[in-house]
PDB file of C-alpha atoms in Angstrom:
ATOM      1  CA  UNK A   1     155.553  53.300  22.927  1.00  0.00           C
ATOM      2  CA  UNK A   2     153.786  53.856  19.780  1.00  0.00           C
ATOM      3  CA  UNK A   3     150.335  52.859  18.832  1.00  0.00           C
ATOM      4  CA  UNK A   4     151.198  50.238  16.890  1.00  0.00           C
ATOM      5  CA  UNK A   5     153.210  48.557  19.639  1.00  0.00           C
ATOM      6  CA  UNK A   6     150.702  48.775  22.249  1.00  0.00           C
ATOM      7  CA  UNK A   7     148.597  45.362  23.058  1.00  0.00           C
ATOM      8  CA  UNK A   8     146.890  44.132  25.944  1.00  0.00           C
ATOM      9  CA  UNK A   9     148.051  41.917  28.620  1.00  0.00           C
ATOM     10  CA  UNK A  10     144.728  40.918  30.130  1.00  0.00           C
ATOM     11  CA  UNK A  11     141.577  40.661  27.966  1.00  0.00           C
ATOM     12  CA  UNK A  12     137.863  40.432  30.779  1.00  0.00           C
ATOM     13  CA  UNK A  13     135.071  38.657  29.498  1.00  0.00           C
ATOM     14  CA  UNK A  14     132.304  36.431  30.375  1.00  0.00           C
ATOM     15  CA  UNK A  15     133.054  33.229  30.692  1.00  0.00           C
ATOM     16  CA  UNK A  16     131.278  30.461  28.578  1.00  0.00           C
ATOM     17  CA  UNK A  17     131.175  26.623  28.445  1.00  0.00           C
ATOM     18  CA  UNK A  18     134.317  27.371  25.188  1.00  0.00           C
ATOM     19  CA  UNK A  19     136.284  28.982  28.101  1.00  0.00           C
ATOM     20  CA  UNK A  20     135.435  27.143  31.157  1.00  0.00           C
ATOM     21  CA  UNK A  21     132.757  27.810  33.995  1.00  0.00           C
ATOM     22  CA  UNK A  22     135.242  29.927  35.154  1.00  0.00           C
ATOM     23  CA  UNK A  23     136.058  28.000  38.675  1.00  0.00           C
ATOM     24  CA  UNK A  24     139.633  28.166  38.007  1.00  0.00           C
ATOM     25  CA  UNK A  25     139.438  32.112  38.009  1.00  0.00           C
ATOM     26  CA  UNK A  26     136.828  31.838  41.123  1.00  0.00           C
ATOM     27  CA  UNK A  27     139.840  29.847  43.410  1.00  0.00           C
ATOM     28  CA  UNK A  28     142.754  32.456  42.372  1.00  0.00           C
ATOM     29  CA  UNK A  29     140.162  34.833  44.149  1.00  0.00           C
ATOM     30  CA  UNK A  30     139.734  32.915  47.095  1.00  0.00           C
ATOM     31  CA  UNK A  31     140.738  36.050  49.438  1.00  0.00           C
ATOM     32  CA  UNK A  32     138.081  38.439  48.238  1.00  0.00           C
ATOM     33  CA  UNK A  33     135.308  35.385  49.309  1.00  0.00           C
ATOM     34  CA  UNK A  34     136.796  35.507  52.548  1.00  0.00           C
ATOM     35  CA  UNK A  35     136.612  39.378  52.573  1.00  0.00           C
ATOM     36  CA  UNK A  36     132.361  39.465  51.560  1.00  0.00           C
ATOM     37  CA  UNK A  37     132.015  36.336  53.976  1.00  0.00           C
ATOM     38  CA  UNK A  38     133.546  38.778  56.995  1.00  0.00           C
ATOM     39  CA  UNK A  39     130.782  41.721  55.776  1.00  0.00           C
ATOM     40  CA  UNK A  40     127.856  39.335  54.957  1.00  0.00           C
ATOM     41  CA  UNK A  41     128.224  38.201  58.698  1.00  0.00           C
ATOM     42  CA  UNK A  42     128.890  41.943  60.191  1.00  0.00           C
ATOM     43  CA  UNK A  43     126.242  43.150  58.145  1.00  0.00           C
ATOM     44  CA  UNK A  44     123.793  40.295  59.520  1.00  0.00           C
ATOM     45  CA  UNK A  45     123.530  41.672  63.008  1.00  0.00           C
ATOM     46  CA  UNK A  46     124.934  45.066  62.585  1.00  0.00           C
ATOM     47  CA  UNK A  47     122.615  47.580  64.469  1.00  0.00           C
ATOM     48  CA  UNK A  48     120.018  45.192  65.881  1.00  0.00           C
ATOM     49  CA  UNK A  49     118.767  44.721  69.438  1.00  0.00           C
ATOM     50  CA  UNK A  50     119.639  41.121  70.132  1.00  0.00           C
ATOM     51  CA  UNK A  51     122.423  40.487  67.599  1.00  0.00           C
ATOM     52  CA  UNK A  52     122.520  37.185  67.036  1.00  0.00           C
ATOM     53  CA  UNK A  53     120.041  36.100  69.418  1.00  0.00           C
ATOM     54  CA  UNK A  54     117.475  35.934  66.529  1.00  0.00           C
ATOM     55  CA  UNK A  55     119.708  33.308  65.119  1.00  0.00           C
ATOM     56  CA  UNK A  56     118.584  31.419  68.135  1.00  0.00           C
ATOM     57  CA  UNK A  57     114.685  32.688  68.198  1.00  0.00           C
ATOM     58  CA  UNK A  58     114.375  32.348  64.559  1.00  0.00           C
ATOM     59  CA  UNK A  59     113.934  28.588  64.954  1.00  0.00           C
ATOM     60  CA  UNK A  60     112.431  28.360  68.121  1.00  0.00           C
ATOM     61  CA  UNK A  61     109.110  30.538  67.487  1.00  0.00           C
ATOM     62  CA  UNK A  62     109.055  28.758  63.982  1.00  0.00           C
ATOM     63  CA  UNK A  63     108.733  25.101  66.076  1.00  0.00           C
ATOM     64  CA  UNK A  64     106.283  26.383  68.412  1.00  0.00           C
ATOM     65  CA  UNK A  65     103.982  27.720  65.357  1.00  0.00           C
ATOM     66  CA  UNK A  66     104.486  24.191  64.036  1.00  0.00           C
ATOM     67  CA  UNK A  67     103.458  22.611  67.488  1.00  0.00           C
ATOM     68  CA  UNK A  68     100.326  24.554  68.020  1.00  0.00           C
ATOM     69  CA  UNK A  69      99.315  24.352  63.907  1.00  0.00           C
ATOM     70  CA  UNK A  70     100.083  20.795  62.889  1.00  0.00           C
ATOM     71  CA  UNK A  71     100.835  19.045  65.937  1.00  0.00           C
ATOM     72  CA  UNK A  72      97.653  20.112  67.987  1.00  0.00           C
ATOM     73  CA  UNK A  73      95.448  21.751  65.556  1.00  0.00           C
ATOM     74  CA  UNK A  74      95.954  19.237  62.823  1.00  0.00           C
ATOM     75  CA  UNK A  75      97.191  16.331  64.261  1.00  0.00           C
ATOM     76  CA  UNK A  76      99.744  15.267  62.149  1.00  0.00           C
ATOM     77  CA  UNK A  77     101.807  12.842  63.460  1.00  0.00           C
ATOM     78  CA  UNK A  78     106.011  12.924  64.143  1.00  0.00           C
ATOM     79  CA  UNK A  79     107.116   9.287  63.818  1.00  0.00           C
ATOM     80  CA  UNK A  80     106.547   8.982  67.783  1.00  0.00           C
ATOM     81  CA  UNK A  81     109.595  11.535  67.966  1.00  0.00           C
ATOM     82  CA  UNK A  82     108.958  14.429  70.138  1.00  0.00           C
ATOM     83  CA  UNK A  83     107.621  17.463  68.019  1.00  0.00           C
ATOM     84  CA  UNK A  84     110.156  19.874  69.273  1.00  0.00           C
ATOM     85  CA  UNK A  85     113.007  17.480  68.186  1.00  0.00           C
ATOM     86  CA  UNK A  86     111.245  16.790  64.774  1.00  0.00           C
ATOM     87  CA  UNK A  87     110.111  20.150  63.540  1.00  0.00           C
ATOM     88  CA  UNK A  88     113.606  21.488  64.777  1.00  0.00           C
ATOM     89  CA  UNK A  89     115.428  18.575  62.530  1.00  0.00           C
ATOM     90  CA  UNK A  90     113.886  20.013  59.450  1.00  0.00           C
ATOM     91  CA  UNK A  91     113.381  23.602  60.164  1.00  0.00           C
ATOM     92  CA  UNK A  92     117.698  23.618  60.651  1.00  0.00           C
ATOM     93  CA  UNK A  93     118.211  22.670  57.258  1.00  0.00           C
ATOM     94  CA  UNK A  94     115.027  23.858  55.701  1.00  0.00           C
ATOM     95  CA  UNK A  95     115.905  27.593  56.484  1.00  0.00           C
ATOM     96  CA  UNK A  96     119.777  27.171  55.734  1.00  0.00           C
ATOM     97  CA  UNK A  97     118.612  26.155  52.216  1.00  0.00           C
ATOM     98  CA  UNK A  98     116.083  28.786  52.192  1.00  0.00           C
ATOM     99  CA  UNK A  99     117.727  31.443  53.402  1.00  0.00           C
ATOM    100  CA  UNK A 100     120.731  30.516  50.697  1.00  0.00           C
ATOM    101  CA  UNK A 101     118.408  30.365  47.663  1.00  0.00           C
ATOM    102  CA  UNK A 102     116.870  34.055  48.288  1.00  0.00           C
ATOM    103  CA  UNK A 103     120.342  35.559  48.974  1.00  0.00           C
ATOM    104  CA  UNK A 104     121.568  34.182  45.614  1.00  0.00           C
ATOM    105  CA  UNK A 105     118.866  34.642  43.889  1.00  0.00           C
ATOM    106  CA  UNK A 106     119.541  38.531  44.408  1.00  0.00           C
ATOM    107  CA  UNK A 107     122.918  38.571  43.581  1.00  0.00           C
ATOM    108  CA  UNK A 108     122.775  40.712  40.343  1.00  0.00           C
ATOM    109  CA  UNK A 109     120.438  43.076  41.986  1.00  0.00           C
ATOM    110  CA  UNK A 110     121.877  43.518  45.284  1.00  0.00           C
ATOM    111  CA  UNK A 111     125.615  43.770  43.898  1.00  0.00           C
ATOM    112  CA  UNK A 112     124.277  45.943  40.727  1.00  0.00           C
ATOM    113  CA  UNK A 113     126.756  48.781  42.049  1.00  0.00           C
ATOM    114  CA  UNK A 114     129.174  47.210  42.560  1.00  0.00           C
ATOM    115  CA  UNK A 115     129.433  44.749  39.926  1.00  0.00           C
ATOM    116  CA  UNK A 116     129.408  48.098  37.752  1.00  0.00           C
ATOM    117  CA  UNK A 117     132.478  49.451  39.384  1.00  0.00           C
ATOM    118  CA  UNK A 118     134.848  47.254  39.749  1.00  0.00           C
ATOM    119  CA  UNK A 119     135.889  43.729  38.076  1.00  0.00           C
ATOM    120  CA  UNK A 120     136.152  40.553  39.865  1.00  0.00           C
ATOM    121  CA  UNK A 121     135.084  36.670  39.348  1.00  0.00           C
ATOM    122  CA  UNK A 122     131.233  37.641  39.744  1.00  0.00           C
ATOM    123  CA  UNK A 123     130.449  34.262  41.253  1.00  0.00           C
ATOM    124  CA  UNK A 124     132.583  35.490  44.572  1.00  0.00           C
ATOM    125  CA  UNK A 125     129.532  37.007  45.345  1.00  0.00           C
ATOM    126  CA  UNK A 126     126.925  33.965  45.951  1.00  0.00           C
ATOM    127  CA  UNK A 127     129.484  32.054  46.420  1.00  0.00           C
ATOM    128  CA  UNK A 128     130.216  33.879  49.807  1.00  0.00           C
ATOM    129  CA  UNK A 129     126.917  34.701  50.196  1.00  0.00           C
ATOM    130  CA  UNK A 130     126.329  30.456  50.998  1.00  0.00           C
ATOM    131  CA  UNK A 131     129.359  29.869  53.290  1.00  0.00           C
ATOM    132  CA  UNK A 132     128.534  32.756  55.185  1.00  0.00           C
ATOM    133  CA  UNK A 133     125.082  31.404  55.676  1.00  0.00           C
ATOM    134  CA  UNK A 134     126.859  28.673  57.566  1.00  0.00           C
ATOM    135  CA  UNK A 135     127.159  30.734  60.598  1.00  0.00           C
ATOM    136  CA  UNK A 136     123.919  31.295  61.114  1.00  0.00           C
ATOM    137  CA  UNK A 137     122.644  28.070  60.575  1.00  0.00           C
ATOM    138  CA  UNK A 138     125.552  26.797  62.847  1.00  0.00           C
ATOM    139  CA  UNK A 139     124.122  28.547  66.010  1.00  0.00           C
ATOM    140  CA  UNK A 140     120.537  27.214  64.597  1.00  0.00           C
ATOM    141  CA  UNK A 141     121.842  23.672  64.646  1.00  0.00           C
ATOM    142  CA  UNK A 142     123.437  24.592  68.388  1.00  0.00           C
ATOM    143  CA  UNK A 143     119.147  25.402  69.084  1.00  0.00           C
ATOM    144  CA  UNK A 144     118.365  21.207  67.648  1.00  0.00           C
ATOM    145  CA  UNK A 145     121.786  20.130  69.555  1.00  0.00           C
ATOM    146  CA  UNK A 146     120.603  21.475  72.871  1.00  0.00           C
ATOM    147  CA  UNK A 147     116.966  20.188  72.316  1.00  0.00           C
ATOM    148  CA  UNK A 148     118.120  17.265  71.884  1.00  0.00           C
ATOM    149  CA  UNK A 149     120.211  16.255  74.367  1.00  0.00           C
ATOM    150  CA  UNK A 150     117.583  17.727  76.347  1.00  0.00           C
ATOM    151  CA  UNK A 151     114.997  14.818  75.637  1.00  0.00           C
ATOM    152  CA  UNK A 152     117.517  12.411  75.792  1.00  0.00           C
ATOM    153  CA  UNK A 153     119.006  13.239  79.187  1.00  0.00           C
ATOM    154  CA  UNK A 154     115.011  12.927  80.021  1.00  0.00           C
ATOM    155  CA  UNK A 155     114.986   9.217  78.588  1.00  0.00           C
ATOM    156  CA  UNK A 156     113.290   9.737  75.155  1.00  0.00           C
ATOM    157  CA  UNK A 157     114.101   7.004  73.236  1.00  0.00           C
ATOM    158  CA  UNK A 158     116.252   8.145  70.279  1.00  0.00           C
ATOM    159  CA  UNK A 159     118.763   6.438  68.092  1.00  0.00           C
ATOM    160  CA  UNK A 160     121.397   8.356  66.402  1.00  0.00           C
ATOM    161  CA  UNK A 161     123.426   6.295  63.901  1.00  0.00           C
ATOM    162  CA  UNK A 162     126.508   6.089  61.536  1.00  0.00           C
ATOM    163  CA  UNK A 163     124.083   7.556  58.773  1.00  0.00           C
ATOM    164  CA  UNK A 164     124.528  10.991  60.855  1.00  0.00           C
ATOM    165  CA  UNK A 165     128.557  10.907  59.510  1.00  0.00           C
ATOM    166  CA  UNK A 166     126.608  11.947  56.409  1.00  0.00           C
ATOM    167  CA  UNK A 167     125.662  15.130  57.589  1.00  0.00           C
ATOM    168  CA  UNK A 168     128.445  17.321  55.868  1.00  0.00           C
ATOM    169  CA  UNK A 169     127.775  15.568  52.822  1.00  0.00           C
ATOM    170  CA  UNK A 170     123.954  16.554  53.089  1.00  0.00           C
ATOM    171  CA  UNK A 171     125.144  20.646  53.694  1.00  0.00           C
ATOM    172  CA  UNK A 172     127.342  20.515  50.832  1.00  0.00           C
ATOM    173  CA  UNK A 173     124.398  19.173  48.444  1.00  0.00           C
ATOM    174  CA  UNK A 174     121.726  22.025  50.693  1.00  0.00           C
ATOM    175  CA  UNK A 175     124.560  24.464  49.456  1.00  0.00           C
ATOM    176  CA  UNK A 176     125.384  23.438  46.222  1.00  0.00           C
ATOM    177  CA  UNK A 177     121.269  23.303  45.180  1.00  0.00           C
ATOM    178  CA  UNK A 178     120.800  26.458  46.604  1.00  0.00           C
ATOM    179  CA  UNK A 179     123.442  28.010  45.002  1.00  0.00           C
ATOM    180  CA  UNK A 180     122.915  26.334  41.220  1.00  0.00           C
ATOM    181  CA  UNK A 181     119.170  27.035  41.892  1.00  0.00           C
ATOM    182  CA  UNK A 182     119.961  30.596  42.823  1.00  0.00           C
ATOM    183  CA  UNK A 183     122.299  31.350  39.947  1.00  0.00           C
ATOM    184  CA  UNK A 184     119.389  30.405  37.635  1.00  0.00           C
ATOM    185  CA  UNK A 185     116.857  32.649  38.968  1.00  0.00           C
ATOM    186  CA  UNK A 186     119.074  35.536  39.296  1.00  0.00           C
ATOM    187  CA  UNK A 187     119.928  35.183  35.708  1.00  0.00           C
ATOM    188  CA  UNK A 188     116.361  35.314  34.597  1.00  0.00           C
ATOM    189  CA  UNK A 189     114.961  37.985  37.279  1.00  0.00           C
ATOM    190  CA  UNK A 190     117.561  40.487  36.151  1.00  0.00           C
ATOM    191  CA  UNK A 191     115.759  41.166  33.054  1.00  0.00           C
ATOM    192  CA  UNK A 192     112.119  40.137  34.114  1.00  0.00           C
ATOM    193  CA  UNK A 193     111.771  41.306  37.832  1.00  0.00           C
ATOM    194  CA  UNK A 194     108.526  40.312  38.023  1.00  0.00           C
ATOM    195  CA  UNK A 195     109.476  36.628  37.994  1.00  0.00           C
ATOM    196  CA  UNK A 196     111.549  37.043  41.684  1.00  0.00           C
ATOM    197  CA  UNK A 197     107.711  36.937  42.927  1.00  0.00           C
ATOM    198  CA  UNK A 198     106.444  34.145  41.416  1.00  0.00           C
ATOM    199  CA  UNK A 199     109.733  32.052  43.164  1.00  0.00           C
ATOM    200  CA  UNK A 200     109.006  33.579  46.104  1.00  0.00           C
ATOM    201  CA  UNK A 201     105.676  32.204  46.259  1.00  0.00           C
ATOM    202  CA  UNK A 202     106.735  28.676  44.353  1.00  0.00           C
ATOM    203  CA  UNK A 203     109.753  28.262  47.584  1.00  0.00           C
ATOM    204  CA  UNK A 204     107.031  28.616  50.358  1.00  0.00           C
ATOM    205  CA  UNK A 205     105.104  26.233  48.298  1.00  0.00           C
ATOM    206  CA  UNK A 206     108.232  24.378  48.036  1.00  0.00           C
ATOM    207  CA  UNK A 207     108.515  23.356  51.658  1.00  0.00           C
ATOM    208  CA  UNK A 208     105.721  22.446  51.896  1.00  0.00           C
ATOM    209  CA  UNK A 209     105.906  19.089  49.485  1.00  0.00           C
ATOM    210  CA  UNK A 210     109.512  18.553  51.642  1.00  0.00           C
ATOM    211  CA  UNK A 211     108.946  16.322  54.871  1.00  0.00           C
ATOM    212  CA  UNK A 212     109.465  19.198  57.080  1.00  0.00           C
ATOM    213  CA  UNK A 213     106.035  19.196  59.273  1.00  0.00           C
ATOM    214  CA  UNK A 214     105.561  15.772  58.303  1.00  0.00           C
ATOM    215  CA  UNK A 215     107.488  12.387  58.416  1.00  0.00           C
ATOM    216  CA  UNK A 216     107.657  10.602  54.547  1.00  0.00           C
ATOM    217  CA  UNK A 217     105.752   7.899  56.070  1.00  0.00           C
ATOM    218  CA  UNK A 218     102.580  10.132  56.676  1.00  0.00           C
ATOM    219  CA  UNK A 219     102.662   9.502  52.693  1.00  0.00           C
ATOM    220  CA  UNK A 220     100.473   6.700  52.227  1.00  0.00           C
ATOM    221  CA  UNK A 221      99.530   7.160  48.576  1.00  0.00           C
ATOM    222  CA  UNK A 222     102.206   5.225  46.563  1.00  0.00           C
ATOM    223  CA  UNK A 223     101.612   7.543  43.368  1.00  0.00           C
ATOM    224  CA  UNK A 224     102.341  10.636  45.529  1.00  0.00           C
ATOM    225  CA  UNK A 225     104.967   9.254  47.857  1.00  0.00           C
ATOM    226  CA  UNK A 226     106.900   8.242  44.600  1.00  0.00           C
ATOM    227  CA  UNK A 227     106.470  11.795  43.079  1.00  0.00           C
ATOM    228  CA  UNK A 228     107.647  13.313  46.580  1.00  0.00           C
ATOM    229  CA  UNK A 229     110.742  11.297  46.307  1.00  0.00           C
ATOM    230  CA  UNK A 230     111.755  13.692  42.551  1.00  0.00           C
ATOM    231  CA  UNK A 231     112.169  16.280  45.226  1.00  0.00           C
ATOM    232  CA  UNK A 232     115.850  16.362  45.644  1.00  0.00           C
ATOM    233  CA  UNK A 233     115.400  18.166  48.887  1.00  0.00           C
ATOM    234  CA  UNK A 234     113.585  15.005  50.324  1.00  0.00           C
ATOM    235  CA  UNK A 235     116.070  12.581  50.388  1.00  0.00           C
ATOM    236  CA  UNK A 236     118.556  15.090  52.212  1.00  0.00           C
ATOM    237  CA  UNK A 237     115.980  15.768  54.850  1.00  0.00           C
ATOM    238  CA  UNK A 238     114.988  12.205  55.500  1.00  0.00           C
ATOM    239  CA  UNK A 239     118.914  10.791  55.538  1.00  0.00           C
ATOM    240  CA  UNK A 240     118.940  13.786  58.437  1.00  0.00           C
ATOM    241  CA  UNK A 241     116.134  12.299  60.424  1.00  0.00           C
ATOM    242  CA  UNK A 242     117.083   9.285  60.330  1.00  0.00           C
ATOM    243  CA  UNK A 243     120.549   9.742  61.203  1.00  0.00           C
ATOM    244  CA  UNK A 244     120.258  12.189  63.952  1.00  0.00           C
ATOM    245  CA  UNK A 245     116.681   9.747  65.905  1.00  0.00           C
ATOM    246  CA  UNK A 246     116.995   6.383  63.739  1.00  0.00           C
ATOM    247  CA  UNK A 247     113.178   7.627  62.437  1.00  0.00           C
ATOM    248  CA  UNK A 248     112.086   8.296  58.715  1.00  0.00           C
ATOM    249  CA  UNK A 249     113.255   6.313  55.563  1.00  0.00           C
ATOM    250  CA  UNK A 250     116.716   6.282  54.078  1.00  0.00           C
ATOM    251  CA  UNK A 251     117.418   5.131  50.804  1.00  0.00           C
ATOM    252  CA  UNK A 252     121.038   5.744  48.894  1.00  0.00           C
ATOM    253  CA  UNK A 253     119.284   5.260  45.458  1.00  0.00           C
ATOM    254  CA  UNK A 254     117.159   8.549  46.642  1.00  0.00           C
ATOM    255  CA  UNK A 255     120.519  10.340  48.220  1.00  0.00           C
ATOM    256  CA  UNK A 256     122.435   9.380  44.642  1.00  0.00           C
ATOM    257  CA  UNK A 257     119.406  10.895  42.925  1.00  0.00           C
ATOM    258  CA  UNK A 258     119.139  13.661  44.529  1.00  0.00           C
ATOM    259  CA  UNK A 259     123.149  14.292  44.289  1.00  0.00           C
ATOM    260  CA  UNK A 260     122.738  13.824  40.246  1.00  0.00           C
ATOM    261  CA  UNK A 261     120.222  16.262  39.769  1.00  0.00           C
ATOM    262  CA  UNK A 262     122.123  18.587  42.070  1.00  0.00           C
ATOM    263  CA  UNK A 263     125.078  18.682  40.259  1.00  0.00           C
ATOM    264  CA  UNK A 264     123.240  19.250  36.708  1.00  0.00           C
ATOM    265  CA  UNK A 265     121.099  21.842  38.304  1.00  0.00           C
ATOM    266  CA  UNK A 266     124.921  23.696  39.479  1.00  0.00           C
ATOM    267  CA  UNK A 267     126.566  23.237  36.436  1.00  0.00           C
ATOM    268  CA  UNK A 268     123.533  25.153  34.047  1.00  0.00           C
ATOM    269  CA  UNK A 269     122.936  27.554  36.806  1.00  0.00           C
ATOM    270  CA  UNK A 270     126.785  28.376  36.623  1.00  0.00           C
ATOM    271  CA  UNK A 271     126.642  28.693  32.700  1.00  0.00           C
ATOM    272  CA  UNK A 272     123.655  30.709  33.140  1.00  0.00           C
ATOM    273  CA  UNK A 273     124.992  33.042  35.303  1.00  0.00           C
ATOM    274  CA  UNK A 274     128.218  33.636  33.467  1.00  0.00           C
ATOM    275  CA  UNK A 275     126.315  33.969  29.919  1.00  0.00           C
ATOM    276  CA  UNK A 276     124.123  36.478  31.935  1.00  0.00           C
ATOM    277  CA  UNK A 277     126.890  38.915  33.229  1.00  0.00           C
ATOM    278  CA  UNK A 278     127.166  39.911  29.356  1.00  0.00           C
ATOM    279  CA  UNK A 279     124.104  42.110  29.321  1.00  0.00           C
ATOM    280  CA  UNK A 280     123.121  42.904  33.450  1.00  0.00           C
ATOM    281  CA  UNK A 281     124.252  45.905  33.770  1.00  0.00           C
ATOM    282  CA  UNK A 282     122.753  46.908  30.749  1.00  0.00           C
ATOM    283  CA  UNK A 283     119.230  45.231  32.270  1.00  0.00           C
ATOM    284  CA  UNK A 284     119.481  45.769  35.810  1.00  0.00           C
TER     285      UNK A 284
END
C-alpha cells in the first residue's frame, strides 16, 4: 500500500460535550469494568491478617467511638432509637460514600501508569472503582442487619416501612455523587496536588453537617435546619432512617432535590474528566 492510500480506521481522542460524554464507548467496555472490579476487591484484602474481617470491625469500633463521644460524653440525643442501631444507620452509608469519593478522586494519580500505556474508556476506572465498593459496604450493611434484628428480637420498638423499598434508589444517588464529585476533584488535583488536601479536610468536615451522629430534628434553628437540607447527602440519610426505624424526617421535595443536584453534579464531573484526560499525562 502506498502512502497515499494509507488512512486510519480508528481515530482516539478525548471525548467532549460535541462528541458525547462518552457513555456509549464506556458500555461497549463493560468487560474490562468487570475485570478492575475482580482486582479492586483482591487487592482490598490481599496480604492482611483478618481479610475481610475489617470490613466488619471498620464499623463497629467507629459506633463505639460515637457511643462513648456523643452519646455519653456529649449527650446528644438518637430519636429514642438505640445508639448502636442509629450511629450504625449512618456510618453504613456515610463510609460507602466516603470511601467512593477518595478512591475516585485518585483516579488519574493512582492509574497514571497505566493510563500511559495502554488505551481504554478512562472512566472504566472510577467507574469500577464504585461498584466494587459495594462489597465492602455490603458486609458493613450485614454489621446494621445483625444489630438490628438484634434489638428487635429484644423488643425495641422499631418500625421499618415501605420507604425502606427506597434503599437501592438511595445507593445509586450515594454512588452516582460520589462518583460525579470524584471526577471533579481528580480533574483539578492532577495539575494542583495540593488541592487533594484541602478536600480531604473539607469531606471530614463534610460529615459532620450530614445527620450522621445526630438526628435532623436535633436541628432546632430554622435558618440552619433549612441550610442543612442544601446538603444533598441529608435527604438520602434521613429517607434511610426513617425507612429502616420509622424515626427522622422524610420529605420527597428534599429526595427530588437532592436527585437534581446529583445528576448536574455527574454530568460536569463527567465533562470534566474527559476534557482533563487531554493534558494528564502531561501534568501528572
Amino acid at each position: 500500500m502506498t502512502q497515499d492510500n494509507q488512512y486510519w480506521t480508528t481515530e482516539i481522542s478525548p471525548n467532549t460535550f460535541a462528541k458525547g460524554l462518552g457513555l456509549k464507548e464506556l458500555w461497549d467496555k463493560k468487560y474490562l469494568i468487570w475485570l478492575f472490579i475482580k482486582r479492586d476487591i483482591t487487592v482490598q484484602y490481599k496480604q492482611t491478617i483478618f481479610g475481610m474481617g475489617w470490613y466488619f470491625l471498620s464499623p463497629l469500633f467507629t459506633m463505639f467511638m460515637y457511643i462513648v463521644v456523643f452519646g455519653r460524653i456529649a449527650g446528644i440525643p438518637t430519636d429514642d432509637i438505640p445508639q448502636p442501631v442509629f450511629y450504625l444507620s449512618g456510618i453504613c452509608l456515610w463510609e460507602y460514600f466516603s470511601e467512593c469519593l477518595t478512591a475516585v478522586s485518585g483516579t488519574f494519580q493512582t492509574n497514571a501508569n497505566l493510563f500511559g500505556k495502554v488505551y481504554f474508556p478512562r472512566l472504566v476506572s472510577p467507574v469500577s472503582v464504585v461498584i466494587s465498593k459495594l462489597f465492602r459496604f455490603s458486609l458493613q450493611l450485614s454489621t446494621f442487619v445483625f444489630v438490628y434484628l438484634l434489638y428487635a428480637f429484644k423488643g425495641v420498638h422499631l418500625v421499618p416501612n415501605w420507604y425502606l423499598c427506597l434503599f437501592p434508589v438511595l445507593i445509586v444517588m450515594i454512588e452516582c455523587l460520589a462518583l460525579g464529585l470524584g471526577l471533579m476533584i481528580s480533574s483539578m488535583t492532577t495539575k494542583y496536588r495540593d488541592l487533594i488536601n484541602f478536600f480531604g479536610v473539607f469531606v471530614s468536615l463534610w460529615m459532620y453537617a450530614t445527620p450522621i451522629v445526630y438526628p435532623l430534628s436535633y436541628v432546632t434553628n430554622p435558618t440552619l435546619h433549612k441550610i442543612m437540607l442544601f446538603n444533598p447527602m441529608t435527604a438520602i440519610i434521613e429517607t434511610f432512617k426513617y425507612g429502616a426505624y420509622g424515626a427522622g424526617e422524610f420529605s420527597w421535595v428534599s429526595l427530588g432535590y437532592s436527585a437534581a443536584i446529583i445528576v448536574v453534579l455527574l454530568f460536569i464531573g463527567i465533562a470534566m474528566f474527559n476534557r482533563k484526560q487531554k493534558y494528564f499525562i502531561d501534568t501528572i
